[in-house]
Amino acid sequence: LTGYNEEELKMINETKKIFNDDTLKITATAVRVPVLRAHCESINLTLKKGMKVDEVKELLKDAEGVRIVDDRDGNKFPEPIDASFGDDCLVGRIRQDLSQTDNKGLELFISCDQIRKGAALNAVQIAELLTRTAQNLK
């Protein structure tokens, strides 16, 4: 026994499958809490080269399907109630991981409606991307 639950193993295995890379170093902790329909994840990344928080926010600000909710002064971050019934993944708590050197570590917290984004909307967005890609290849 690994000590990982089914949801944690699913997250690890599906991420490796999505990126087609069994060498990815991934871990996960999943805990069931009573919310209606939104999942939340705390994500810790180790990058090959350093990246500052401002660079991450700049990269994510125009990403389709992503909305940054990271108001430190107002103490406003992604919450399941705000993600429910919406199409965007809310991303916040974006910060350097102080345990890693050279700004190579990042911490993020996300919340997303698992019914809309986790199933139906993903299928539609993938189909739209494939259609656009096919049209551009003509």
PDB file of C-alpha atoms in Angstrom:
ATOM      1  CA  LEU A   1       0.000   0.000   0.000  1.00  0.00           C
ATOM      2  CA  THR A   2       1.247   3.457  -0.934  1.00  0.00           C
ATOM      3  CA  GLY A   3      -0.879   5.499   1.448  1.00  0.00           C
ATOM      4  CA  TYR A   4      -2.351   7.401  -1.539  1.00  0.00           C
ATOM      5  CA  ASN A   5      -6.114   7.294  -2.021  1.00  0.00           C
ATOM      6  CA  GLU A   6      -7.880   6.629  -5.326  1.00  0.00           C
ATOM      7  CA  GLU A   7      -8.397  10.329  -6.146  1.00  0.00           C
ATOM      8  CA  GLU A   8      -4.724  11.139  -5.523  1.00  0.00           C
ATOM      9  CA  LEU A   9      -3.519   8.299  -7.743  1.00  0.00           C
ATOM     10  CA  LYS A  10      -5.976   9.348 -10.440  1.00  0.00           C
ATOM     11  CA  MET A  11      -4.584  12.904 -10.414  1.00  0.00           C
ATOM     12  CA  ILE A  12      -1.013  11.622 -10.683  1.00  0.00           C
ATOM     13  CA  ASN A  13      -1.714   9.114 -13.437  1.00  0.00           C
ATOM     14  CA  GLU A  14      -3.990  11.375 -15.499  1.00  0.00           C
ATOM     15  CA  THR A  15      -1.458  14.218 -15.431  1.00  0.00           C
ATOM     16  CA  LYS A  16       1.285  11.915 -16.692  1.00  0.00           C
ATOM     17  CA  LYS A  17      -1.076  10.634 -19.378  1.00  0.00           C
ATOM     18  CA  ILE A  18      -2.096  14.157 -20.488  1.00  0.00           C
ATOM     19  CA  PHE A  19       1.539  15.191 -20.878  1.00  0.00           C
ATOM     20  CA  ASN A  20       2.543  11.772 -22.242  1.00  0.00           C
ATOM     21  CA  ASP A  21       5.438  11.705 -19.784  1.00  0.00           C
ATOM     22  CA  ASP A  22       5.782   8.964 -17.178  1.00  0.00           C
ATOM     23  CA  THR A  23       8.894  10.671 -15.777  1.00  0.00           C
ATOM     24  CA  LEU A  24       6.956  13.656 -14.356  1.00  0.00           C
ATOM     25  CA  LYS A  25       7.486  13.996 -10.621  1.00  0.00           C
ATOM     26  CA  ILE A  26       4.002  14.487  -9.192  1.00  0.00           C
ATOM     27  CA  THR A  27       2.386  14.104  -5.831  1.00  0.00           C
ATOM     28  CA  ALA A  28      -1.116  14.907  -4.649  1.00  0.00           C
ATOM     29  CA  THR A  29      -3.157  15.116  -1.491  1.00  0.00           C
ATOM     30  CA  ALA A  30      -6.918  14.937  -1.842  1.00  0.00           C
ATOM     31  CA  VAL A  31      -9.418  15.413   0.949  1.00  0.00           C
ATOM     32  CA  ARG A  32     -13.188  15.268   0.495  1.00  0.00           C
ATOM     33  CA  VAL A  33     -14.985  18.294   1.908  1.00  0.00           C
ATOM     34  CA  PRO A  34     -18.695  19.087   1.713  1.00  0.00           C
ATOM     35  CA  VAL A  35     -19.028  21.497  -1.221  1.00  0.00           C
ATOM     36  CA  LEU A  36     -21.686  21.345  -3.904  1.00  0.00           C
ATOM     37  CA  ARG A  37     -19.713  21.121  -7.086  1.00  0.00           C
ATOM     38  CA  ALA A  38     -16.267  22.717  -7.180  1.00  0.00           C
ATOM     39  CA  HIS A  39     -12.880  21.124  -6.723  1.00  0.00           C
ATOM     40  CA  CYS A  40      -9.858  22.896  -5.282  1.00  0.00           C
ATOM     41  CA  GLU A  41      -6.220  21.996  -5.634  1.00  0.00           C
ATOM     42  CA  SER A  42      -3.037  23.221  -4.071  1.00  0.00           C
ATOM     43  CA  ILE A  43      -0.307  22.922  -6.693  1.00  0.00           C
ATOM     44  CA  ASN A  44       3.429  22.992  -6.119  1.00  0.00           C
ATOM     45  CA  LEU A  45       5.571  23.286  -9.259  1.00  0.00           C
ATOM     46  CA  THR A  46       9.282  22.832  -9.795  1.00  0.00           C
ATOM     47  CA  LEU A  47      10.396  24.544 -12.993  1.00  0.00           C
ATOM     48  CA  LYS A  48      13.539  23.969 -15.034  1.00  0.00           C
ATOM     49  CA  LYS A  49      14.303  27.687 -14.939  1.00  0.00           C
ATOM     50  CA  GLY A  50      13.207  30.282 -12.448  1.00  0.00           C
ATOM     51  CA  MET A  51      10.057  32.337 -12.881  1.00  0.00           C
ATOM     52  CA  LYS A  52       8.858  35.208 -10.719  1.00  0.00           C
ATOM     53  CA  VAL A  53       5.282  35.652  -9.541  1.00  0.00           C
ATOM     54  CA  ASP A  54       4.744  38.677 -11.803  1.00  0.00           C
ATOM     55  CA  GLU A  55       5.817  36.600 -14.811  1.00  0.00           C
ATOM     56  CA  VAL A  56       3.374  33.828 -13.870  1.00  0.00           C
ATOM     57  CA  LYS A  57       0.513  36.307 -13.528  1.00  0.00           C
ATOM     58  CA  GLU A  58       1.399  37.880 -16.876  1.00  0.00           C
ATOM     59  CA  LEU A  59       1.418  34.443 -18.510  1.00  0.00           C
ATOM     60  CA  LEU A  60      -1.931  33.441 -16.995  1.00  0.00           C
ATOM     61  CA  LYS A  61      -3.846  36.729 -17.320  1.00  0.00           C
ATOM     62  CA  ASP A  62      -4.874  36.113 -20.944  1.00  0.00           C
ATOM     63  CA  ALA A  63      -5.050  32.315 -20.777  1.00  0.00           C
ATOM     64  CA  GLU A  64      -8.388  31.017 -22.013  1.00  0.00           C
ATOM     65  CA  GLY A  65     -10.430  29.472 -19.234  1.00  0.00           C
ATOM     66  CA  VAL A  66      -8.332  31.004 -16.446  1.00  0.00           C
ATOM     67  CA  ARG A  67      -9.224  33.853 -14.124  1.00  0.00           C
ATOM     68  CA  ILE A  68      -6.696  35.131 -11.606  1.00  0.00           C
ATOM     69  CA  VAL A  69      -8.188  35.691  -8.159  1.00  0.00           C
ATOM     70  CA  ASP A  70      -5.208  36.757  -6.100  1.00  0.00           C
ATOM     71  CA  ASP A  71      -5.974  39.804  -3.968  1.00  0.00           C
ATOM     72  CA  ARG A  72      -3.614  39.605  -1.006  1.00  0.00           C
ATOM     73  CA  ASP A  73      -4.649  42.942   0.486  1.00  0.00           C
ATOM     74  CA  GLY A  74      -8.340  42.067   0.309  1.00  0.00           C
ATOM     75  CA  ASN A  75      -7.721  38.442   1.331  1.00  0.00           C
ATOM     76  CA  LYS A  76      -9.607  37.217  -1.766  1.00  0.00           C
ATOM     77  CA  PHE A  77      -8.514  33.938  -3.317  1.00  0.00           C
ATOM     78  CA  PRO A  78     -10.153  31.072  -5.244  1.00  0.00           C
ATOM     79  CA  GLU A  79     -13.078  29.538  -3.387  1.00  0.00           C
ATOM     80  CA  PRO A  80     -15.453  26.757  -4.426  1.00  0.00           C
ATOM     81  CA  ILE A  81     -18.510  28.978  -4.069  1.00  0.00           C
ATOM     82  CA  ASP A  82     -17.041  31.450  -6.597  1.00  0.00           C
ATOM     83  CA  ALA A  83     -16.005  28.718  -9.050  1.00  0.00           C
ATOM     84  CA  SER A  84     -19.363  26.910  -8.973  1.00  0.00           C
ATOM     85  CA  PHE A  85     -21.474  27.222 -12.129  1.00  0.00           C
ATOM     86  CA  GLY A  86     -18.647  29.031 -13.953  1.00  0.00           C
ATOM     87  CA  ASP A  87     -16.444  27.998 -16.846  1.00  0.00           C
ATOM     88  CA  ASP A  88     -13.148  29.478 -15.637  1.00  0.00           C
ATOM     89  CA  CYS A  89     -10.559  27.873 -13.400  1.00  0.00           C
ATOM     90  CA  LEU A  90      -9.831  30.375 -10.649  1.00  0.00           C
ATOM     91  CA  VAL A  91      -6.114  30.662  -9.873  1.00  0.00           C
ATOM     92  CA  GLY A  92      -4.669  32.386  -6.835  1.00  0.00           C
ATOM     93  CA  ARG A  93      -2.280  32.197  -3.891  1.00  0.00           C
ATOM     94  CA  ILE A  94       0.424  32.499  -6.573  1.00  0.00           C
ATOM     95  CA  ARG A  95       3.729  32.666  -4.726  1.00  0.00           C
ATOM     96  CA  GLN A  96       7.309  31.484  -4.727  1.00  0.00           C
ATOM     97  CA  ASP A  97       7.986  28.220  -2.942  1.00  0.00           C
ATOM     98  CA  LEU A  98      10.553  29.332  -0.374  1.00  0.00           C
ATOM     99  CA  SER A  99      11.878  25.773  -0.006  1.00  0.00           C
ATOM    100  CA  GLN A 100      13.227  25.807  -3.572  1.00  0.00           C
ATOM    101  CA  THR A 101      16.133  27.861  -4.879  1.00  0.00           C
ATOM    102  CA  ASP A 102      16.480  30.264  -7.814  1.00  0.00           C
ATOM    103  CA  ASN A 103      12.718  30.960  -8.073  1.00  0.00           C
ATOM    104  CA  LYS A 104      12.242  27.482  -9.540  1.00  0.00           C
ATOM    105  CA  GLY A 105       9.421  26.610  -7.168  1.00  0.00           C
ATOM    106  CA  LEU A 106       5.891  27.981  -7.370  1.00  0.00           C
ATOM    107  CA  GLU A 107       2.776  27.524  -5.272  1.00  0.00           C
ATOM    108  CA  LEU A 108      -0.733  27.958  -6.733  1.00  0.00           C
ATOM    109  CA  PHE A 109      -4.236  27.343  -5.446  1.00  0.00           C
ATOM    110  CA  ILE A 110      -7.031  26.702  -7.927  1.00  0.00           C
ATOM    111  CA  SER A 111     -10.761  26.145  -7.796  1.00  0.00           C
ATOM    112  CA  CYS A 112     -12.911  24.966 -10.661  1.00  0.00           C
ATOM    113  CA  ASP A 113     -16.434  23.664 -11.219  1.00  0.00           C
ATOM    114  CA  GLN A 114     -15.770  19.963 -11.821  1.00  0.00           C
ATOM    115  CA  ILE A 115     -19.073  19.384 -13.583  1.00  0.00           C
ATOM    116  CA  ARG A 116     -18.707  22.178 -16.135  1.00  0.00           C
ATOM    117  CA  LYS A 117     -14.942  22.360 -16.540  1.00  0.00           C
ATOM    118  CA  GLY A 118     -14.091  18.818 -15.598  1.00  0.00           C
ATOM    119  CA  ALA A 119     -16.271  17.150 -18.183  1.00  0.00           C
ATOM    120  CA  ALA A 120     -18.523  18.823 -20.726  1.00  0.00           C
ATOM    121  CA  LEU A 121     -16.687  22.103 -21.238  1.00  0.00           C
ATOM    122  CA  ASN A 122     -13.311  20.380 -21.637  1.00  0.00           C
ATOM    123  CA  ALA A 123     -14.733  18.269 -24.465  1.00  0.00           C
ATOM    124  CA  VAL A 124     -16.140  21.347 -26.206  1.00  0.00           C
ATOM    125  CA  GLN A 125     -12.895  23.316 -25.805  1.00  0.00           C
ATOM    126  CA  ILE A 126     -10.808  20.425 -27.149  1.00  0.00           C
ATOM    127  CA  ALA A 127     -13.139  20.103 -30.155  1.00  0.00           C
ATOM    128  CA  GLU A 128     -12.901  23.851 -30.811  1.00  0.00           C
ATOM    129  CA  LEU A 129      -9.111  23.744 -30.595  1.00  0.00           C
ATOM    130  CA  LEU A 130      -8.926  20.800 -32.997  1.00  0.00           C
ATOM    131  CA  THR A 131     -11.265  22.569 -35.428  1.00  0.00           C
ATOM    132  CA  ARG A 132      -9.162  25.767 -35.348  1.00  0.00           C
ATOM    133  CA  THR A 133      -5.963  23.767 -35.751  1.00  0.00           C
ATOM    134  CA  ALA A 134      -7.374  21.818 -38.698  1.00  0.00           C
ATOM    135  CA  GLN A 135      -8.542  25.050 -40.362  1.00  0.00           C
ATOM    136  CA  ASN A 136      -5.089  26.598 -39.933  1.00  0.00           C
ATOM    137  CA  LEU A 137      -3.454  23.572 -41.574  1.00  0.00           C
ATOM    138  CA  LYS A 138      -5.457  24.023 -44.789  1.00  0.00           C
TER     139      LYS A 138
END
